[in-house]
Tab-separated table of C-alpha atoms in Angstrom:
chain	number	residue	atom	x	y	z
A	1	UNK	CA	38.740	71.658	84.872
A	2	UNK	CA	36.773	68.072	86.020
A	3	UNK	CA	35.700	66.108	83.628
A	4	UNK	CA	31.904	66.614	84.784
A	5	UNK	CA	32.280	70.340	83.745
A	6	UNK	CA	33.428	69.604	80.335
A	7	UNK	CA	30.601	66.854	79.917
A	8	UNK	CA	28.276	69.434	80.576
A	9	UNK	CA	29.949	72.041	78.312
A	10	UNK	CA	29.660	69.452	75.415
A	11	UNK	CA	26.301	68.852	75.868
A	12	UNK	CA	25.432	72.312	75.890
A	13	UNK	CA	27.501	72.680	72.254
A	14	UNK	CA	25.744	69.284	70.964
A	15	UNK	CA	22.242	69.838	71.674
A	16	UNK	CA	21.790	72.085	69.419
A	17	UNK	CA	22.294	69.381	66.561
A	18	UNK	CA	20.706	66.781	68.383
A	19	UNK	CA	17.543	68.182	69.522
A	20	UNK	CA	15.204	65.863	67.698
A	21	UNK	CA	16.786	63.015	69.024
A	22	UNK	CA	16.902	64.052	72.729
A	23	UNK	CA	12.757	64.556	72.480
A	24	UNK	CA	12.398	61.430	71.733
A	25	UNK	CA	11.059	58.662	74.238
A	26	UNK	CA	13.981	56.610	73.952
A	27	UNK	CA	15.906	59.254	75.202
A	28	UNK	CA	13.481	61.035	77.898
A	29	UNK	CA	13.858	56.926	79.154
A	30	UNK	CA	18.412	57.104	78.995
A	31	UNK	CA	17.520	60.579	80.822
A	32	UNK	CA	15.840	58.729	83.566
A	33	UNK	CA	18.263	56.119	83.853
A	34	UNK	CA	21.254	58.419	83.857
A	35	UNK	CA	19.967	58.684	88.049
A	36	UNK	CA	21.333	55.406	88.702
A	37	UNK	CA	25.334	55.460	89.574
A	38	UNK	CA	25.584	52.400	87.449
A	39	UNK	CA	23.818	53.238	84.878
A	40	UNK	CA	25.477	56.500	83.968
A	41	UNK	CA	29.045	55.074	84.212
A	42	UNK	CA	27.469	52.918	81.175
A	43	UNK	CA	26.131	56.055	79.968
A	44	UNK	CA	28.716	57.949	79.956
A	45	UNK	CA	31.441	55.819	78.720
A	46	UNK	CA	28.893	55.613	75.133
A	47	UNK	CA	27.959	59.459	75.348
A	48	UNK	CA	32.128	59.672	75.020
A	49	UNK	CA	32.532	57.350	71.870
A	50	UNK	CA	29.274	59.011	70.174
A	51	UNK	CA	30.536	62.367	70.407
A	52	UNK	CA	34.500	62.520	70.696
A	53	UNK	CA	34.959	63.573	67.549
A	54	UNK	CA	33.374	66.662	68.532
A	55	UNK	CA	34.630	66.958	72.109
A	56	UNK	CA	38.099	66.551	70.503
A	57	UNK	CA	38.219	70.013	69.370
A	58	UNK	CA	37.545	71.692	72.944
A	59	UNK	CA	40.292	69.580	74.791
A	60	UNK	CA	42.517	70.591	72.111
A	61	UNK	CA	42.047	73.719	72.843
A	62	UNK	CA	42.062	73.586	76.448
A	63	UNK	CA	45.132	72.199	76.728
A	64	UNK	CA	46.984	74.043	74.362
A	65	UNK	CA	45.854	77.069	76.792
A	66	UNK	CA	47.134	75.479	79.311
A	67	UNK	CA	50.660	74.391	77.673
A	68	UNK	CA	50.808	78.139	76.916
A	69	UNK	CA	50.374	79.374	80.489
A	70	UNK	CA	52.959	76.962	81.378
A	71	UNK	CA	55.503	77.654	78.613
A	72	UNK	CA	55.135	82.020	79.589
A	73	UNK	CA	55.588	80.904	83.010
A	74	UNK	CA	58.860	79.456	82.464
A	75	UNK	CA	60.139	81.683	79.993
A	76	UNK	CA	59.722	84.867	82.232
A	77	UNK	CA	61.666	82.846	84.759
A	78	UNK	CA	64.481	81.621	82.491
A	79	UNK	CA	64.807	85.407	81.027
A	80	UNK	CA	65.272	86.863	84.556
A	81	UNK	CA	67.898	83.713	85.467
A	82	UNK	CA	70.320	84.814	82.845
A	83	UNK	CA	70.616	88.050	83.552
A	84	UNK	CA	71.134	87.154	87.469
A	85	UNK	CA	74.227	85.481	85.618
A	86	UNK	CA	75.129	88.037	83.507
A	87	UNK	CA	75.703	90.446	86.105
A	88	UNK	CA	78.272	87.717	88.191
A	89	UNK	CA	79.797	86.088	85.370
A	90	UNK	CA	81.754	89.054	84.575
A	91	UNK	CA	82.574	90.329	87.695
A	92	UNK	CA	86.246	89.664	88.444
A	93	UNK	CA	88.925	90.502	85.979
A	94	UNK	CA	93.119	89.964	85.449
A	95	UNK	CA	95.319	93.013	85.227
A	96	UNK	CA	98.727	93.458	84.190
A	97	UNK	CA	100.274	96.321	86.060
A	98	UNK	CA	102.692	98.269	83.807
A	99	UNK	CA	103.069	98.301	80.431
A	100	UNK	CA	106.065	96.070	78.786
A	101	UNK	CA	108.711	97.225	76.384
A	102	UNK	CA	108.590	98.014	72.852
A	103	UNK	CA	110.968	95.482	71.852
A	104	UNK	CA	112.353	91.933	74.020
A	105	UNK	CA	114.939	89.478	73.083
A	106	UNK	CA	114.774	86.030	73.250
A	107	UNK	CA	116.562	84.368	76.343
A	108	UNK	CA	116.130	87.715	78.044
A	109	UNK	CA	113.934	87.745	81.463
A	110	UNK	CA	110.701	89.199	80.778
A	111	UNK	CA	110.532	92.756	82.514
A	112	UNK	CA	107.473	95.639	82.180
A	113	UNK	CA	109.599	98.898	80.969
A	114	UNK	CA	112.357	100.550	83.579
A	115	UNK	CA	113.221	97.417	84.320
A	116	UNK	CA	110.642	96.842	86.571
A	117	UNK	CA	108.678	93.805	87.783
A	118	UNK	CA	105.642	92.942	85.489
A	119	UNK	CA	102.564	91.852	88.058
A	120	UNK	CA	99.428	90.400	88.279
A	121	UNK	CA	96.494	91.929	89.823
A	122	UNK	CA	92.786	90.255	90.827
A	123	UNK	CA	89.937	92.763	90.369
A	124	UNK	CA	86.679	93.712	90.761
A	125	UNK	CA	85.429	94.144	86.999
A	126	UNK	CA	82.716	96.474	88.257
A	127	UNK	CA	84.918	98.844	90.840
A	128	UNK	CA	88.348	97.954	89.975
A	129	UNK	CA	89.077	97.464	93.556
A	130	UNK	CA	92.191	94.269	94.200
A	131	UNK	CA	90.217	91.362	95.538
A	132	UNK	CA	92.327	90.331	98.215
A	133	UNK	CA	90.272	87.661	99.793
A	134	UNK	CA	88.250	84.661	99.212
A	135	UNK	CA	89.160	81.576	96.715
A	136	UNK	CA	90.342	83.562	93.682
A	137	UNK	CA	92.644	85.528	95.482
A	138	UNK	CA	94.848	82.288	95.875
A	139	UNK	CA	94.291	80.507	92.507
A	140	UNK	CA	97.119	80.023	90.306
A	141	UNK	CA	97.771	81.858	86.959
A	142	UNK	CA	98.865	80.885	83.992
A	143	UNK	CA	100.654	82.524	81.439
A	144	UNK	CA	100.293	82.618	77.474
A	145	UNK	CA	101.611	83.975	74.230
A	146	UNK	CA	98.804	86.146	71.877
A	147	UNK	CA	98.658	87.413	68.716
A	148	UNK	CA	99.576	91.031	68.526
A	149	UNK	CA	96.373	92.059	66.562
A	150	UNK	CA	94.390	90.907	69.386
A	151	UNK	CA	92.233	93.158	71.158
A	152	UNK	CA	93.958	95.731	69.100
A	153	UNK	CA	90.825	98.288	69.319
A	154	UNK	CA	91.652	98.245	73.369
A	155	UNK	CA	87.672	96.982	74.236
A	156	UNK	CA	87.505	96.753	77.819
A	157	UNK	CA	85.955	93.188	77.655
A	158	UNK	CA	86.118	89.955	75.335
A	159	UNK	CA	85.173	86.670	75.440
A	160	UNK	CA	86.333	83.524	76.429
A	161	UNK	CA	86.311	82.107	73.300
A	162	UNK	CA	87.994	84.918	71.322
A	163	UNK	CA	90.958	84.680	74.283
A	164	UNK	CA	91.718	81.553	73.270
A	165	UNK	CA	91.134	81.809	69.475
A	166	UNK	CA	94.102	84.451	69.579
A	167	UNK	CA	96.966	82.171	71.927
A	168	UNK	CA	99.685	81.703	69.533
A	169	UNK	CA	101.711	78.476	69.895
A	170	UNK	CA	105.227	77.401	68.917
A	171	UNK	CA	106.552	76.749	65.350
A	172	UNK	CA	106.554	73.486	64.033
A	173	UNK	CA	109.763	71.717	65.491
A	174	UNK	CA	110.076	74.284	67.612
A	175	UNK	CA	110.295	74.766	71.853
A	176	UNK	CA	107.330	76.237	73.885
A	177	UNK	CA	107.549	79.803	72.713
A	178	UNK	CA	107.431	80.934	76.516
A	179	UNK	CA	109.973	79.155	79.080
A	180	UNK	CA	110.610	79.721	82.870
A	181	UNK	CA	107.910	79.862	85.457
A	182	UNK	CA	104.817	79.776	83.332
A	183	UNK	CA	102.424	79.302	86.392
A	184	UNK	CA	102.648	81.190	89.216
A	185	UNK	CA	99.769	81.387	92.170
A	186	UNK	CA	98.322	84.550	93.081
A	187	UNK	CA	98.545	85.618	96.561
A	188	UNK	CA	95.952	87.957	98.093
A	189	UNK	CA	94.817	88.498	94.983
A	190	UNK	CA	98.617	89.704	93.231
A	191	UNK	CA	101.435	88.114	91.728
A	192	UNK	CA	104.856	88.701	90.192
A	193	UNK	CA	106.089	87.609	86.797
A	194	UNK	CA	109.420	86.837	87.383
A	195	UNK	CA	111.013	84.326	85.445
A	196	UNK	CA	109.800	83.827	82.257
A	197	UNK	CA	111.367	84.466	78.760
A	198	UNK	CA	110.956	83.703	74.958
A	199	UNK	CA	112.501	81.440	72.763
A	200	UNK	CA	111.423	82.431	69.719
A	201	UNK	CA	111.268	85.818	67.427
A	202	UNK	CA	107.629	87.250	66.614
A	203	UNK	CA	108.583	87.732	62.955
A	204	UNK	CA	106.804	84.646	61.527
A	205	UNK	CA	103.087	85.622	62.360
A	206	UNK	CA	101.242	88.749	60.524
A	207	UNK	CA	100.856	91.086	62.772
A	208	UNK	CA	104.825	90.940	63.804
A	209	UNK	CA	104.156	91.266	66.827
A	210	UNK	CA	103.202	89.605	70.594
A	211	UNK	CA	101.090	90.241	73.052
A	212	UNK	CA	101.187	88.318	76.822
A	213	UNK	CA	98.421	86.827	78.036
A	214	UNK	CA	97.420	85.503	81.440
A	215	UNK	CA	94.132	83.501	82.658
A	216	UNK	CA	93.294	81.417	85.573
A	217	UNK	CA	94.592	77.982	85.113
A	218	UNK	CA	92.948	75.086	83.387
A	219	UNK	CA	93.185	72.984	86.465
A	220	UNK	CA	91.305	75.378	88.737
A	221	UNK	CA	87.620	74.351	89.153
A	222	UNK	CA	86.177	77.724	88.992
A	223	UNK	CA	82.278	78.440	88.675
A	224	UNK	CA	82.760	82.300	88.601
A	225	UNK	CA	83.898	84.192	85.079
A	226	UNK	CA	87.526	85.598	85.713
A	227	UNK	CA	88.275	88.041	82.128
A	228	UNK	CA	91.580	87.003	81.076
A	229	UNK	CA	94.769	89.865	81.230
A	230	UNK	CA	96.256	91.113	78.491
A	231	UNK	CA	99.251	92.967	77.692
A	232	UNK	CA	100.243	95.777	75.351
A	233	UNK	CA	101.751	94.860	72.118
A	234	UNK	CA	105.622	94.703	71.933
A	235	UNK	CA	108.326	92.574	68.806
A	236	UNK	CA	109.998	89.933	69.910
A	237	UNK	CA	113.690	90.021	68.300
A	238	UNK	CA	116.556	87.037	68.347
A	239	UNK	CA	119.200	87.925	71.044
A	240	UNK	CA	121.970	88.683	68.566
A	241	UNK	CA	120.035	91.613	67.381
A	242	UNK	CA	120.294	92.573	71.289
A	243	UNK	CA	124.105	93.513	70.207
A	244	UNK	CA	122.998	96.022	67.667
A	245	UNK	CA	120.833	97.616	70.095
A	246	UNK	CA	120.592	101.377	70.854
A	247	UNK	CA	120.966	102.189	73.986
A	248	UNK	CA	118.540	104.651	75.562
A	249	UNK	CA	119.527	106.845	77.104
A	250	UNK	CA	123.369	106.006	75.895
A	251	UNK	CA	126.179	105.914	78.437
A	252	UNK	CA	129.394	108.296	77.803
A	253	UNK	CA	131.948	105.167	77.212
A	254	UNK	CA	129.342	103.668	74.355
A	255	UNK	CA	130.528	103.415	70.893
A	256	UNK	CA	129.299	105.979	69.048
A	257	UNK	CA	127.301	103.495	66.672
A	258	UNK	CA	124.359	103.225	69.790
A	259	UNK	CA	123.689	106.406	68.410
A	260	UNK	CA	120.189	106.812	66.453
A	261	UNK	CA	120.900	106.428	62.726
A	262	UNK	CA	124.898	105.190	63.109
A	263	UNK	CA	124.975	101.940	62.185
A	264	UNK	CA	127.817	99.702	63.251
A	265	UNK	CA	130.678	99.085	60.611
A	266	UNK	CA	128.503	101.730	58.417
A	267	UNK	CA	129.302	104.698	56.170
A	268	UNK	CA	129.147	107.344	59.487
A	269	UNK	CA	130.505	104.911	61.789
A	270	UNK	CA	133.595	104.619	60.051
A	271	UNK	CA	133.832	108.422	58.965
A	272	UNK	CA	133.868	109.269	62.791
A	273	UNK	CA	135.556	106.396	64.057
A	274	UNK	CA	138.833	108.091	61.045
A	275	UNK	CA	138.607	111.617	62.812
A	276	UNK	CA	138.962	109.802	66.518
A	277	UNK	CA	135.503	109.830	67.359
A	278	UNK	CA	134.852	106.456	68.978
A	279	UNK	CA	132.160	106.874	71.810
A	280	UNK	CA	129.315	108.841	72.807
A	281	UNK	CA	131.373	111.258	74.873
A	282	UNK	CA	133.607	111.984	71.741
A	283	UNK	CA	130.712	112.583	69.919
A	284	UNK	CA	129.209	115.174	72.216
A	285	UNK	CA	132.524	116.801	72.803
A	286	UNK	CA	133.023	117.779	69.542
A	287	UNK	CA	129.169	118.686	68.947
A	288	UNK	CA	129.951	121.228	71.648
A	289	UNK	CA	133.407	122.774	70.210
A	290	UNK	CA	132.296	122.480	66.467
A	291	UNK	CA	129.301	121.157	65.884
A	292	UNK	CA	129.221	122.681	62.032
A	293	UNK	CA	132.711	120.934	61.284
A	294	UNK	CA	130.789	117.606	63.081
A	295	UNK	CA	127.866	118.017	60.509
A	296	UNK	CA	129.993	118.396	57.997
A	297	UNK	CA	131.405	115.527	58.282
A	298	UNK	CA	128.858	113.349	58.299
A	299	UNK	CA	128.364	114.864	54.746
A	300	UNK	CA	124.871	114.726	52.886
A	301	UNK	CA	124.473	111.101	53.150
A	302	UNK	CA	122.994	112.304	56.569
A	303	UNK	CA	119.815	114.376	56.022
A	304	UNK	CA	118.966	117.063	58.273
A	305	UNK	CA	116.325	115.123	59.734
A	306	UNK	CA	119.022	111.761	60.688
A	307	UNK	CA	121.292	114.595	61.981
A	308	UNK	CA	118.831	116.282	64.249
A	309	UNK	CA	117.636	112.220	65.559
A	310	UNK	CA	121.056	111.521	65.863
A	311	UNK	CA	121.555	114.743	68.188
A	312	UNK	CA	118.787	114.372	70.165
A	313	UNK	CA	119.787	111.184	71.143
A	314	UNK	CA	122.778	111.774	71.941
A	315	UNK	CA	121.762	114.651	74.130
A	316	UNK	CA	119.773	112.398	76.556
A	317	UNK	CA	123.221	110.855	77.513
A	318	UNK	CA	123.565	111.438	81.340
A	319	UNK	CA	126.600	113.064	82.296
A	320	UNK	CA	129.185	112.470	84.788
A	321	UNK	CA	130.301	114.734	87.900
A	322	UNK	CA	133.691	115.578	86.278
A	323	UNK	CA	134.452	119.025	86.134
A	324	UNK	CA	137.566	120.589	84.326
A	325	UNK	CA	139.172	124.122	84.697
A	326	UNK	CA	141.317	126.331	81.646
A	327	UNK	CA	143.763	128.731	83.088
A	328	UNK	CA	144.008	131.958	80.788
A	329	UNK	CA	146.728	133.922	82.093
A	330	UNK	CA	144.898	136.939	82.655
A	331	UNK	CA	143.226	135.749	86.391
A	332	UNK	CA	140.859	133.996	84.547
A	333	UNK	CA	139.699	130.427	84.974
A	334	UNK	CA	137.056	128.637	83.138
A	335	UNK	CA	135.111	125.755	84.365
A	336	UNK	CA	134.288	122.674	81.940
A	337	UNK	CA	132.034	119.404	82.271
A	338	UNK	CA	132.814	116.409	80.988
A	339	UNK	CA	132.094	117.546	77.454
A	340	UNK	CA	133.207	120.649	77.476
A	341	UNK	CA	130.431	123.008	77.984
A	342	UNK	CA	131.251	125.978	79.489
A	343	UNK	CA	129.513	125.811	83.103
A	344	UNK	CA	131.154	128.387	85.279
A	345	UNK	CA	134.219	131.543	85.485
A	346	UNK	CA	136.615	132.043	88.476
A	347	UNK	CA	137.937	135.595	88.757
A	348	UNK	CA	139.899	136.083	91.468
A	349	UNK	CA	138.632	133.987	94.672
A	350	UNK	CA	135.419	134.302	93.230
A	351	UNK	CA	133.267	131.598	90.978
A	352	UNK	CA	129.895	132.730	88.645
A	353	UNK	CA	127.758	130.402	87.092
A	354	UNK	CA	127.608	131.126	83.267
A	355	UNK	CA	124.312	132.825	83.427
A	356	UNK	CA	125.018	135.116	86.442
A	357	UNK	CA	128.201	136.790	84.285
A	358	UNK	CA	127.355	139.992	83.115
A	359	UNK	CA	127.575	141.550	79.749
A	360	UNK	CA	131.126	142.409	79.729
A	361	UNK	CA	131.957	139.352	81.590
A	362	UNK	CA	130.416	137.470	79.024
A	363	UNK	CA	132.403	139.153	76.493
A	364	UNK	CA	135.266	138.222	77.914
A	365	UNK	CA	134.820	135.075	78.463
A	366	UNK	CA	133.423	134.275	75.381
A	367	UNK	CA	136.932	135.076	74.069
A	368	UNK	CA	138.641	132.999	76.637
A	369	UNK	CA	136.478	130.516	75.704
A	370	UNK	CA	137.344	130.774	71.823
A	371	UNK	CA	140.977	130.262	73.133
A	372	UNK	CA	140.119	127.143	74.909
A	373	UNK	CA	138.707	125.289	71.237
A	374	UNK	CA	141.914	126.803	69.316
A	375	UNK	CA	143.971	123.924	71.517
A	376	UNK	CA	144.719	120.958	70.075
A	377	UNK	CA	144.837	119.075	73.287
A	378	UNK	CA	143.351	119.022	76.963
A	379	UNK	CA	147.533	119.281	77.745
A	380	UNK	CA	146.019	122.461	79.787
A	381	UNK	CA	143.228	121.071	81.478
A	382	UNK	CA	142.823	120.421	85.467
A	383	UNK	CA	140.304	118.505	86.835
A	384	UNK	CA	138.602	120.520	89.352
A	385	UNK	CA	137.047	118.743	92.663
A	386	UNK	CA	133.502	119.669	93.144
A	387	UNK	CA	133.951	119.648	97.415
């Protein structure tokens, strides 16, 4: 708006009070003058000081209109802009791939379960798909300790800032809690954690417990949002509680004590260990010839509920190829694993599984079979190639 049009806007809104004074003959003669270029720059410069006080009011409120239109202007645009950046700051994520164990031990290599390689993945937050291309694919990783209790209601997403609030460092006077390759550069978008391990226990913080935690490094200038990875929760013990581990599943040569609920040097260990039950195999052999004399033994320090744990674990024991044969002495032969389960009869030149004996048969070999446990050695027993 010119300043001509707001002179002539002013005048209109003064008049009104100053009506005598413009029908005057003084002021018909300023009228006249006003013609003149150089009298009206005179003029006008006067006309401003008499009535700014009341033309103060209108610019005010001009420009405040126009501030406004201004300040909506940008605002609309700024409110759009974030939400452009919304949607590609949170594009890309980091993935572990497999989940890790339960429990690790210090000094041990840090492994997702079965014992097989923990990796890395780059993906597309939105579709999941690997990004396999481009600069992130390349960048290098780095790796971190977290509190256990982080993330611990799973939410797909978190921030920055609460990533980093939950990295758990080493105790006072203590080594990095993580050693080994701590970095390691992604390649096509994947990478393999393969030699890292922990010096320390997880015991000292609240939650008990670790988590891993892995985020594009510090020294990559990145402009993009890459979500940090981050690991299930597992306890980190001190190796020498490695030796006291249970073994799962348990081997046949393991001392019995791997066992669920026999502790080493304890109360069952060494009631066993008296009636020449040292290792696993022991243990099953006898829960297969007299597994109400094996209860028994334990006595009632074991509750039903230890017992049946302590069964079931040994159970998952996988067994070897070893099969053993029990002559009768009435053309009967009967066919033994490794533990002595009954697996198989020979009459004759022929050989039945167990479950393809008939009734009769089974009757009679359930006899032979009593006669087999009466022994009180394998003095009888002949291994029995499987070819």
């Amino acid at each position: 708006m010119d300043l001509k049009r707001v002179l002539d806007i002013v005048e209109e809104e003064v008049v009104d009070g100053d009506e005598e004074e413009l029908a005057s003959p003084d002021a018909k003669r300023r009228r006249t003058l006003l013609n003149s270029s150089s009298m009206q720059e005179a003029i006008g410069a006067q006309y401003m000081q008499k009535h700014l006080p009341k033309l103060e009011p209108f610019l005010r409120r001009v420009v405040q209109e126009e501030v406004h239109n201004v300040l909506i202007r940008h605002i609309d645009s700024a409110h759009r802009l974030p939400l452009q950046l919304k949607t590609s700051s949170k594009r890309y994520k980091l993935q572990f791939q497999g989940n890790l164990p339960q429990t690790l031990f210090t000094g041990n290599r840090v492994e997702a379960e079965n014992k097989q390689p923990l990796r890395i993945v780059l993906t597309d937050a939105v579709n999941n798909q690997l990004i396999t291309s481009g600069p992130l694919s390349s960048m290098k990783v780095e790796l971190l300790v977290l509190d256990g209790d982080f993330n611990a209601d799973e939410r797909l997403e978190h921030t920055e800032k609460e990533f980093s609030e939950s990295i758990v460092f080493e105790r006072e006077g203590k080594r990095p809690l993580l050693s080994g390759e701590v970095v390691i550069v992604l390649e096509k978008g994947v990478a393999s954690v393969r030699d890292i391990s922990f010096t320390d226990n997880s015991s000292w913080i609240r939650s008990r417990k670790f988590r891993l935690g892995a985020r594009m490094s510090r020294a990559s200038s990145i402009e993009e949002r890459v979500q940090e990875a981050v690991s299930n929760p597992f306890l980190v013990k001190d190796h020498r509680g490695e030796v006291y581990k249970k073994h799962h599943p348990p081997a046949l040569a393991d001392d019995v004590w791997r066992l669920e609920k026999i502790g080493k040097d304890g109360v069952f260990h060494k009631k066993l260990a008296d009636f020449g039950i040292h290792t696993v195999q022991d243990f099953l052999r006898n829960l297969v010839m007299d597994q109400y004399g094996l209860r028994g033994l334990l006595g009632s320090g074991m509750s039903n509920k230890m017992w049946e744990s302590t069964v079931e674990h040994a159970r998952e024991c996988v067994l070897d190829d070893k099969l053993y044969s029990y002559c009768s002495g009435h053309g009967i032969i009967l066919l033994f694993n490794c533990i002595h389960e009954n697996i198989g009869v020979v009459v004759g030149s022929n050989c039945f599984s167990v479950n393809a004996l008939t009734a009769t048969q089974k009757v009679v070999r359930t006899s032979e079979n009593t006669s087999f446990r009466t022994e009180t050695s394998l003095s009888h027993e002949q291994r029995v190639d499987r070819s």
